[in-house]
Coordinates of C-alpha atoms in Angstrom, one line a residue:
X195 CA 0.0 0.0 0.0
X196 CA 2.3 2.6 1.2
X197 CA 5.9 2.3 -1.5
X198 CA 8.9 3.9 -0.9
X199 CA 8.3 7.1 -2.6
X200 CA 5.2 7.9 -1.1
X201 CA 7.1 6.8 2.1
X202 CA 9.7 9.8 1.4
X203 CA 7.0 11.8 1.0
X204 CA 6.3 11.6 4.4
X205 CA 9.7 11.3 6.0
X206 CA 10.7 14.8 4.0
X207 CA 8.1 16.6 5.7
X208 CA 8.3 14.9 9.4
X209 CA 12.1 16.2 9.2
X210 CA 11.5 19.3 11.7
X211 CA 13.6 21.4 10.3
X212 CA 12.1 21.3 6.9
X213 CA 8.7 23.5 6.4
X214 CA 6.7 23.1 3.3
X215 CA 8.3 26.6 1.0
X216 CA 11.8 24.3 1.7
X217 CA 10.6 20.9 1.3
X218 CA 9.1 21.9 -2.0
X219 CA 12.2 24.0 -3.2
X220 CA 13.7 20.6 -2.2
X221 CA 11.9 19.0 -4.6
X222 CA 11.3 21.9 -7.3
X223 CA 15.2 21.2 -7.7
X224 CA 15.7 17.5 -7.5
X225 CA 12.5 15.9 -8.7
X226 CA 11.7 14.1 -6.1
X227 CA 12.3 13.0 -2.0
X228 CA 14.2 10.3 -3.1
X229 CA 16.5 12.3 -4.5
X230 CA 16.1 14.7 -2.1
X231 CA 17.6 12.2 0.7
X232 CA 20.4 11.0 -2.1
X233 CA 22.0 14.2 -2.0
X234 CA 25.5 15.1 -0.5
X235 CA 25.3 18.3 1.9
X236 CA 27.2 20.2 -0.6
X237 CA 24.2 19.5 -3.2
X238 CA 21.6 20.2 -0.9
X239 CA 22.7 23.6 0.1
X240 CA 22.4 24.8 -3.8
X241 CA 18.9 24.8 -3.4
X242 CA 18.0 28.1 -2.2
X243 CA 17.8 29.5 1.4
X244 CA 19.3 25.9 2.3
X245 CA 22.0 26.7 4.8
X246 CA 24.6 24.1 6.4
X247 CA 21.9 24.0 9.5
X248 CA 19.2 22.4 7.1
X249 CA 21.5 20.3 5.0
X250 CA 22.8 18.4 8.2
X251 CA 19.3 18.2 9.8
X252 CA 18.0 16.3 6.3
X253 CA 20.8 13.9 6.3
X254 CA 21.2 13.4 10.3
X255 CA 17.7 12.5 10.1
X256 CA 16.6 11.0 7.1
X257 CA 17.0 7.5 8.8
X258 CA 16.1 8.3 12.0
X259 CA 12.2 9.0 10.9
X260 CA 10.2 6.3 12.1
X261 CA 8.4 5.8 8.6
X262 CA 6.6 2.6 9.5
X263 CA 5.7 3.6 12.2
X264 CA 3.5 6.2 11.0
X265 CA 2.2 4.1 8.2
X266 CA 1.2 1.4 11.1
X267 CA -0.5 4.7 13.3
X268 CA -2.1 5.7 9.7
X269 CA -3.7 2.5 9.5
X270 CA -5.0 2.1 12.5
X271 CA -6.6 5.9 12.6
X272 CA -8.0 4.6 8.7
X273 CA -6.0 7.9 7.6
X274 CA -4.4 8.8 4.5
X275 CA -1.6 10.7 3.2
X276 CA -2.3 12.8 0.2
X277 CA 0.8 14.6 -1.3
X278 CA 1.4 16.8 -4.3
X279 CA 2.7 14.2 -6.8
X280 CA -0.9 12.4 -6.6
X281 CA -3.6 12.8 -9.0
X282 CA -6.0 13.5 -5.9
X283 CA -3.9 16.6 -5.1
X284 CA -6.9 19.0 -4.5
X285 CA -7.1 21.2 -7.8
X286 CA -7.6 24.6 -5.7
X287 CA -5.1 23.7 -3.2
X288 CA -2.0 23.2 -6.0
X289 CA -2.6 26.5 -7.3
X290 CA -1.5 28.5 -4.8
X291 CA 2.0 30.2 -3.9
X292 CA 2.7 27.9 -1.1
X293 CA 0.3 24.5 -1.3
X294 CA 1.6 21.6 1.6
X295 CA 3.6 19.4 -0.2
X296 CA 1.6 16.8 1.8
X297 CA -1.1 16.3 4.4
X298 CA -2.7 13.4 6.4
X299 CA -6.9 12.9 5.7
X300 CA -9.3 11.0 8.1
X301 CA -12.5 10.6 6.8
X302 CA -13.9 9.2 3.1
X303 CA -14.3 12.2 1.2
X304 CA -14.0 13.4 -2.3
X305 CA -11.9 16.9 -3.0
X306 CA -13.3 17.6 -6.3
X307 CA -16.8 18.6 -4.1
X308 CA -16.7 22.7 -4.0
X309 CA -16.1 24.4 -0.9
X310 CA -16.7 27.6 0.7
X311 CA -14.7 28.4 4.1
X312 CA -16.2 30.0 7.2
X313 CA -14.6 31.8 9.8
X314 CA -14.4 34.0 12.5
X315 CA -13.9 34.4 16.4
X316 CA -13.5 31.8 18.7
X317 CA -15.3 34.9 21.2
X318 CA -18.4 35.3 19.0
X319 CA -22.0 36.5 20.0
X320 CA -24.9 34.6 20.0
X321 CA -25.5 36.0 17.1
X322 CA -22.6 35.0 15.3
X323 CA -23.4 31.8 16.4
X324 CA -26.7 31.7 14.8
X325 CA -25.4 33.4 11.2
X326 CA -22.8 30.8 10.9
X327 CA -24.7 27.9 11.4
X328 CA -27.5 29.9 9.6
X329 CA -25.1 30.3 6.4
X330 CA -23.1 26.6 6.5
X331 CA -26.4 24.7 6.5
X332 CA -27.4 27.0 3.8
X333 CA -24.8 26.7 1.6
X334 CA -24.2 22.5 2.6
X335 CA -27.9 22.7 1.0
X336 CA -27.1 23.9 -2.0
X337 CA -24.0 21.6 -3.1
X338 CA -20.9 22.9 -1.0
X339 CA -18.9 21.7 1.7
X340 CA -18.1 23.7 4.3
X341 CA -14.2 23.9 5.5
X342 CA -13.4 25.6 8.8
X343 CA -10.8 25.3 11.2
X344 CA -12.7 23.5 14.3
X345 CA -11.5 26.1 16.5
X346 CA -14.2 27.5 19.4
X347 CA -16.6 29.8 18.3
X348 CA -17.5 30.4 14.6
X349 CA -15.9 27.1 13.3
X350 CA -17.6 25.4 15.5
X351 CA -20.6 26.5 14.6
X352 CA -19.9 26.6 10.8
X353 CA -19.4 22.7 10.9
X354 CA -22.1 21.7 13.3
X355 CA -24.6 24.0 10.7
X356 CA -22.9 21.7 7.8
X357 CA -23.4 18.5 9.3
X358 CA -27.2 19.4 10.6
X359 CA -28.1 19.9 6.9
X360 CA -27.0 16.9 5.9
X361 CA -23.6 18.2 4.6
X362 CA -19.9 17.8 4.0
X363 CA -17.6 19.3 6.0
X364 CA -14.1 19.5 6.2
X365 CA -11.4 20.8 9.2
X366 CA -7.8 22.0 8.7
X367 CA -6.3 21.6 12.0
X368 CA -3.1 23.3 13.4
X369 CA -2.0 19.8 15.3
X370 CA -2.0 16.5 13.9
X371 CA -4.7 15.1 12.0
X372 CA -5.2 12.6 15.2
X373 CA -5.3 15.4 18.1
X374 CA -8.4 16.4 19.0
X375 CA -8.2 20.5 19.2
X376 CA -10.0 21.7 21.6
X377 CA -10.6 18.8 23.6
X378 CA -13.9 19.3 24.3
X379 CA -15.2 19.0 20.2
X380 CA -14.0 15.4 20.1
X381 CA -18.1 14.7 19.5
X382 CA -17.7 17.5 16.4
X383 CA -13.9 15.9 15.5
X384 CA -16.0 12.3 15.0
X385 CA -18.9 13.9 13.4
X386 CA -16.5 15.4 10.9
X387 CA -14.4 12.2 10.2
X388 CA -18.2 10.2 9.4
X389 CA -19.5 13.3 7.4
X390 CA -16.3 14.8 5.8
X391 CA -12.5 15.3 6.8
X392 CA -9.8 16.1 9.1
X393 CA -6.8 17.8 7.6
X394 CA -4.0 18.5 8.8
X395 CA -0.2 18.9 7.1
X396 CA 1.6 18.1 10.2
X397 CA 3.0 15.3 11.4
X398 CA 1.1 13.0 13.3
X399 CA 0.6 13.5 17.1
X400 CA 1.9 17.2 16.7
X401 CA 0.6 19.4 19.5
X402 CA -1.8 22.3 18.9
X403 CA 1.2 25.2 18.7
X404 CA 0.6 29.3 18.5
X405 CA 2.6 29.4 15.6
X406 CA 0.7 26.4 13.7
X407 CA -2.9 28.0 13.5
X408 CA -1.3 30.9 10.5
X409 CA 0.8 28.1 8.5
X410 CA -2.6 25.9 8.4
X411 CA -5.3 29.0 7.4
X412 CA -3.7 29.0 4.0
X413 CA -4.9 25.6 3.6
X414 CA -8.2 26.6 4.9
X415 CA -8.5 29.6 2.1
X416 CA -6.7 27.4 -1.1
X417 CA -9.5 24.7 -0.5
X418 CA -11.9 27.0 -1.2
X419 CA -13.8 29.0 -4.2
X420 CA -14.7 31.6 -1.4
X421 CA -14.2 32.3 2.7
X422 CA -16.8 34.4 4.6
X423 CA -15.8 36.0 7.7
X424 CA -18.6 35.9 9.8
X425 CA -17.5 37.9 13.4
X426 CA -13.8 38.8 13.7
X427 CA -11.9 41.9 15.8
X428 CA -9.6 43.5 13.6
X429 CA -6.8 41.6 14.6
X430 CA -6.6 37.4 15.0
X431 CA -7.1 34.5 12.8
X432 CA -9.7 35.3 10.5
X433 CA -8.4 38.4 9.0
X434 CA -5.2 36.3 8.4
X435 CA -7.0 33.8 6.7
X436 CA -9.1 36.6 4.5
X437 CA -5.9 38.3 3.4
X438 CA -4.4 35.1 2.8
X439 CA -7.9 34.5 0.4
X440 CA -6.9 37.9 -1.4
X441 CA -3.9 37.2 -2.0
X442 CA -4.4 33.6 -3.2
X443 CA -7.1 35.3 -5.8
X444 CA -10.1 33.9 -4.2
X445 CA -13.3 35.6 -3.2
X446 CA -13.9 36.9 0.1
X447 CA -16.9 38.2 2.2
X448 CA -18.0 39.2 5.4
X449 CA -21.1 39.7 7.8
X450 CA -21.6 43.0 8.8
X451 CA -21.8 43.9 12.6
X452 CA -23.0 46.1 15.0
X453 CA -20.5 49.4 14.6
X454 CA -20.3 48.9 19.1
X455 CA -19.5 45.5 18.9
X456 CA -15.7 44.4 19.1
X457 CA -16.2 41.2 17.3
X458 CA -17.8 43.1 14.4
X459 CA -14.9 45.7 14.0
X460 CA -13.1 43.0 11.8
X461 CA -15.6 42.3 9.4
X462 CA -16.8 45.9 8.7
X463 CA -13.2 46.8 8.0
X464 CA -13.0 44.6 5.2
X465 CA -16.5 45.4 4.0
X466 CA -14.8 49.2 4.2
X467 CA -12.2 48.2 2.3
X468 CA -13.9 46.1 -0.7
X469 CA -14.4 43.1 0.7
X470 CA -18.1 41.8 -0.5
X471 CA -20.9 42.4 1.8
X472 CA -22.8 38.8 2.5
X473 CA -26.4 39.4 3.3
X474 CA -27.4 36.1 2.5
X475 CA -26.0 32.4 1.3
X476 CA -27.2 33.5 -2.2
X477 CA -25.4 36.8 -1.9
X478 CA -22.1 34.3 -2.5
X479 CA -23.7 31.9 -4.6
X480 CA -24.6 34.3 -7.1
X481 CA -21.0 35.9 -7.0
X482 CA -19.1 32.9 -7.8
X483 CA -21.8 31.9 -10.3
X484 CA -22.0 35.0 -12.6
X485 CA -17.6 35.4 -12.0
X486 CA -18.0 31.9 -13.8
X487 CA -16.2 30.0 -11.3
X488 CA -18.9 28.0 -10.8
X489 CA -21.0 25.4 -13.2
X490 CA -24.1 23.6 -12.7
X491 CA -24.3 20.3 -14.2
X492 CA -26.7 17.2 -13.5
X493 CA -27.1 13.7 -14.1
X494 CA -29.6 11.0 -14.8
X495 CA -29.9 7.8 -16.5
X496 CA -28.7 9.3 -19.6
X497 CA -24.6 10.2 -19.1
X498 CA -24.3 10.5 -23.5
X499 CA -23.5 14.3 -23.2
X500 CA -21.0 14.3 -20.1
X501 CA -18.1 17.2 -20.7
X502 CA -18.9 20.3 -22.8
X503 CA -16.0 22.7 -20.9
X504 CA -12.6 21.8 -21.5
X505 CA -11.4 18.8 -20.1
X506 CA -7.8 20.8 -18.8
X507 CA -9.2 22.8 -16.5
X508 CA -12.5 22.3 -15.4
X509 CA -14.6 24.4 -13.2
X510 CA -16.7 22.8 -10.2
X511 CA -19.9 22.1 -10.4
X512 CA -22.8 21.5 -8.1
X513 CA -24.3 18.0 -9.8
X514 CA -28.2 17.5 -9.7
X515 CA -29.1 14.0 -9.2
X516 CA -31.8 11.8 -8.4
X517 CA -35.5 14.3 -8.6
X518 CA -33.4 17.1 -8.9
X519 CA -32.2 16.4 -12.4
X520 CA -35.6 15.3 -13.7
X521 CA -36.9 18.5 -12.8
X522 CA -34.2 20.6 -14.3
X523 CA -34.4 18.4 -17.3
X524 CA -38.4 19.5 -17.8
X525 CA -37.0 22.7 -18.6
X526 CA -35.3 22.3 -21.6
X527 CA -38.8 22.1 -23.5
X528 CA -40.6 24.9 -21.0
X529 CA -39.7 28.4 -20.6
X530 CA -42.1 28.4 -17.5
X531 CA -44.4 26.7 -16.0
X532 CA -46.1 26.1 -12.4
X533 CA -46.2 23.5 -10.3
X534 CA -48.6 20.8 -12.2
X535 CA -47.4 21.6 -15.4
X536 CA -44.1 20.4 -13.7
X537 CA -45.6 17.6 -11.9
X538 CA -47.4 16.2 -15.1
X539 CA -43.9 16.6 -16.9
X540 CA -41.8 15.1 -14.6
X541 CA -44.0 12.6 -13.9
X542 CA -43.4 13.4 -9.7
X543 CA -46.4 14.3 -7.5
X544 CA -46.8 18.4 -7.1
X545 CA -46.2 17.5 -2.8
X546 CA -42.6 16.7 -3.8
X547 CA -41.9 19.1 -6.9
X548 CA -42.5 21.8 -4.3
X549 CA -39.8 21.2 -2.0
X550 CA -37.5 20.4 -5.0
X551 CA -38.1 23.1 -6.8
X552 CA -37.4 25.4 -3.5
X553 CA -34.5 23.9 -3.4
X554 CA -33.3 24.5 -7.0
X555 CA -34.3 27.9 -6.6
X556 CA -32.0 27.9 -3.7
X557 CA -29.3 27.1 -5.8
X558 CA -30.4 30.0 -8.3
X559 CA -30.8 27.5 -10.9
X560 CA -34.8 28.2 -11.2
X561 CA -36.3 31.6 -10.6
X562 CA -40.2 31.9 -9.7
X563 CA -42.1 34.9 -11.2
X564 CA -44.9 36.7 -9.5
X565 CA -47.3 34.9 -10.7
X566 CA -45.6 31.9 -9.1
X567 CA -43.9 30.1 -12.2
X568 CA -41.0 28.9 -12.2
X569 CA -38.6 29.0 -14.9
X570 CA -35.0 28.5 -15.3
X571 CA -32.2 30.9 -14.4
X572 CA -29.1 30.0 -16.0

């Protein structure tokens, strides 16, 4: 299961001196850990900003990196290590400046689904509390997975909201993958693992450190099309984690707040300074829809007509299945129609088109008129 090169993998980036820019201007310059490990300590310090300090901790210990150990302790937690030479490499996540050159996953879960990030103060208000929740079931609802950092407060929230509606949700921790951080989520850490993921780039059993919680909200951001700050002070995580958004080119909004409220000051300074105001889930929805960095797409019975966008560099989608799709499909010979009409079509009672089409509406795939017809958006 676990060859020697995937092995390397690993032992490169449990070496402590060795963070991920170094480990992957390590590789950058000689293809691989392997070769990484096969090099004297005069080759290793040609690769930039490797000094003699670095070169001796690589090959002092290279062998003293307990690698099957970890792949034992990896079994037994029924994680995996995904790193940057594998085809299931997260698409977002290798785009930007400084993706992990690896990272340990517990939980079955599929990093092609599109994902919006949450955030904000572990000291939130109640009604922080309620908008995060509010938004992650929301937006679990309509397709995405929720990412957050499992931290006290807004995370917290954020995934519980996810995993109430039925969702996907996935948390980047600042520890190892198999420390529970805070303690007292290790219901929400279990709830993740059966309902999503827990990611974390460092090395298993690695305390929760200050200086971790910085180096792992860049993951949080690069998994996802977009990160809403929901309560944050000026200063703390969650405006480190939206500048790192910015910066990585992704989209980024906030809640406003009360103007008297500390945990509010954050978020209406970024609204002030061009940072989208978030109103509502479809406030986000609609963003990333009509930038085009998002596609609908659904699937029945009939797969003939599968890729239309080029194959190189596909877009996400949110896929319609199951009622869903047979619905959306009625549309392609009406323009609009109400609720019989769409039940004779479709074949599907008018008790569950309702729901269904509330739900695609939702989405802002349909659009119902005044007169309460419904007809298709996109």
């Amino acid at each position: 299961m676990f060859n020697d090169d995937y092995k390397d993998y690993i032992r490169l980036c449990s070496i402590q001196d060795v963070g991920h820019i170094t480990a992957m201007r390590l590789i950058n310059f000689f293809g691989s850990p392997t070769e990484v490990f096969n090099a004297s300590k005069a080759d290793l310090m040609q690769v930039e900003k490797v000094g003699a300090r670095t070169a001796n901790s690589i090959i002092e210990n290279k062998d003293k990196i307990d690698v099957e150990k970890i792949c034992q302790r990896m079994s037994a937690l029924g994680a995996r290590y995904i790193h940057i030479g594998m085809s299931s490499y997260p698409t977002l996540l290798r785009k930007i400046p400084d993706p992990p050159i690896g990272f340990y996953v517990i939980g079955d879960y599929d990093f092609s689904m599109p994902c919006i990030s949450i955030i904000g103060s572990r000291n939130c208000s109640v009604y922080g509390q309620i908008t995060a929740r509010k938004f992650a079931s929301a937006l679990s609802r309509a397709g995405f997975a929720i990412v957050s950092g499992m931290a006290r407060g807004i995370d917290s929230c954020a995934h519980f909201g996810a995993l109430e509606a039925g969702g996907k949700t996935v948390a980047v921790l600042g520890c190892g993958a198999d420390v529970i951080y805070p303690p007292e989520n290790g219901e929400l850490y279990n709830r993740i693992i059966s309902d999503g993921a827990i990611v974390s780039e460092f090395p298993l059993g690695s305390r929760a450190d200050k200086q971790n919680f910085p180096i792992r909200n860049r993951i949080v951001a690069g998994l996802s099309l977009a990160t809403l700050v929901v309560e944050s002070d000026t200063k703390g995580g969650s405006m480190i984690t939206a500048r790192i958004a910015g910066e990585q080119g992704r989209d980024v909004f906030a809640i406003p707040g009360r103007i008297d409220q500390a945990s509010s000051r954050g978020c209406n300074a970024l609204i002030r300074d061009g940072v989208r105001l978030a109103t509502c889930p479809e406030d986000i929805i609609d963003e990333l829809k009509f930038s085009g960095q998002l596609e609908i797409s659904f699937d029945t019975q009939d797969k003939k007509s599968s890729t239309e966008k080029k194959v190189d560099t596909p877009k996400p989608t949110i896929n319609l299945v199951g009622d869903q799709a047979v619905i959306y499909k009625c549309f392609e010979t009406l323009d609009t129609a109400d609720v019989d009409t769409i039940s004779e079509k479709s074949q599907l009672p008018p008790h569950k088109c309702l729901p269904i089409l509330t739900m695609l509406e939702l989405k802002k795939i349909l659009i119902k008129d005044a007169g309460g017809k419904w007809r298709k958006r996109l």
